[in-house]
Amino acid sequence: MMTVVNLQKVLGTDAADITLINKNEYHYESTWLHEAAAGTLLSDQVRYDIKDVIDSVKTKFVQATVEAIDVAGKKVTTDNGVFTYDYLVIALGFEGETFGIPGLDKYALSIANVKAARYIREHIEFQFANWSTDSVKDDSRLTIVVGGAGFTGIEFLGELANRVPELCKEFDVPREKVRIVCVEAAPMVLPGFDPELVSYAVGKLESKGIEFSIGTPVVEATPEGVNIKKGEDHFEFIKAGTVVWAAGIRGNRLIEESGIENMRARVKVDKDLTVPGSDNVFVIGDCALMINEETNRPYPPTAQIAMQQGEATAKNIAELIKDGETTEFVPDLKGTVCSLGDDDAIGVVFGKKVTGKRASFMKKMIDNRALYMVGGPSLVMKKGKFNVLK
Ligand code: NAD
């Protein structure tokens, strides 16, 4: 979306034919999906119609699912026709990573897209509704396991912590019957993040009844729950009516099928975000892998970087069309804010630590800015977050 709206800005009307292919008629804010999954935000609020934000004179929108990318043949095959191109931007987003752990694909739910998020919300409500009508009550119906304490896991837990008391009231369930357990493989929550902020987050979530099992990888999922490894030969089974897997992401599998060299469906792109050896195929967002030379580690696949990549790619394509040179993409990292529900958050912004309502306010501003960058003030008015004083 960022590439298209910026191409519309930087290219004259007749300079190029822009085609945007997307499998849904809507775009969703993937960074808001955890709210739809917890039920603290309606799933319709995290998405908007693509046609409402693009300029239909400059861009042709095609609703189609991409089935194959042929870089050598310069064509993209979809379920709605084959498209040839001079320049291609691959921005196909993420898929959940299950690391081959048995049972996860089948029995765990993943906050993967709008439909999956809506399903998780309804699944949890279904468990609560059933528990209240069951004559013989199985309290494990009310146990929710969240696999992974990265940013997705923690943001989802923050929403759940606020939502569960509402669910208990709605479905006549005593709060003490509900267990929410976060299982993390690493020895800490939010591995690598500022320890003081992590301790703030864990304290706040624990005070709302979230349990943490740290240093205990999930090794198997079954229809009844998950098996976690607690020691060399020590395993524990957590019986749970809901298992949500939030333990990592990978790029889109179409990348692997395309034959482009990749690592877990992510392409190690050149400095101008093109595929190595090609000057007309760009890969951006969660499917792109870029090394931060200061740390010698990959940049994390974040919305902040993805949006900047979209803007940079539009400028580079405009240059190439004029026979100009591409420019190296350098991310401008402003910080990270992790919400803990809609009334609390932690973060590091411009090098300063923030917590509580101030951090929460910043998070909502970040979310509104993302809408503004694509759809201007009218999209912010329609889908923005205005409960900023909460
Ligand atoms: P992640 O990879 O950042 O975190 C996954 C977590 O799961 C890790 O802590 C890992 O140790 C754990 N894990 C892995 N295998 C496990 C196992 N078998 N059992 C238990 N735990 C296991 O993934 P994510 O949280 O989905 O985030 C993906 C990317 O999106 C990251 O780059 C993140 O920074 C970004 N993100 C950012 C924000 C934000 O800025 N607010 C929000 C969400 C995601």
PDB file of C-alpha atoms in Angstrom, residues 99 147-150 182-193 198 212-218 229 245 247:
ATOM      1  CA  PHE A  99       9.510 -24.777  13.387  1.00  0.00           C
ATOM      2  CA  GLY A 147       3.035 -19.759  22.844  1.00  0.00           C
ATOM      3  CA  GLY A 148       5.784 -17.127  22.581  1.00  0.00           C
ATOM      4  CA  ALA A 149       6.502 -14.003  24.625  1.00  0.00           C
ATOM      5  CA  GLY A 150       7.769 -11.861  21.725  1.00  0.00           C
ATOM      6  CA  CYS A 182       2.253 -17.668  28.386  1.00  0.00           C
ATOM      7  CA  VAL A 183       4.898 -20.257  27.480  1.00  0.00           C
ATOM      8  CA  GLU A 184       8.267 -18.916  26.322  1.00  0.00           C
ATOM      9  CA  ALA A 185      11.303 -20.955  25.219  1.00  0.00           C
ATOM     10  CA  ALA A 186      13.923 -18.277  25.967  1.00  0.00           C
ATOM     11  CA  PRO A 187      14.997 -17.520  29.550  1.00  0.00           C
ATOM     12  CA  MET A 188      13.161 -14.171  29.498  1.00  0.00           C
ATOM     13  CA  VAL A 189      10.043 -12.453  28.220  1.00  0.00           C
ATOM     14  CA  LEU A 190      10.690 -10.226  25.147  1.00  0.00           C
ATOM     15  CA  PRO A 191      14.195 -11.656  24.644  1.00  0.00           C
ATOM     16  CA  GLY A 192      16.727  -8.904  23.957  1.00  0.00           C
ATOM     17  CA  PHE A 193      14.470  -5.999  25.013  1.00  0.00           C
ATOM     18  CA  VAL A 198      10.317  -6.179  30.478  1.00  0.00           C
ATOM     19  CA  PHE A 212       4.420 -17.004  32.696  1.00  0.00           C
ATOM     20  CA  SER A 213       6.311 -20.236  32.093  1.00  0.00           C
ATOM     21  CA  ILE A 214       9.781 -19.123  30.995  1.00  0.00           C
ATOM     22  CA  GLY A 215      12.605 -21.228  29.542  1.00  0.00           C
ATOM     23  CA  THR A 216      10.086 -23.956  28.738  1.00  0.00           C
ATOM     24  CA  PRO A 217       9.665 -24.514  24.989  1.00  0.00           C
ATOM     25  CA  VAL A 218       6.452 -25.918  23.599  1.00  0.00           C
ATOM     26  CA  LYS A 229       9.758 -29.060  28.189  1.00  0.00           C
ATOM     27  CA  TRP A 245       0.762 -19.753  18.641  1.00  0.00           C
ATOM     28  CA  ALA A 247       6.208 -17.744  18.510  1.00  0.00           C
TER      29      ALA A 247
END
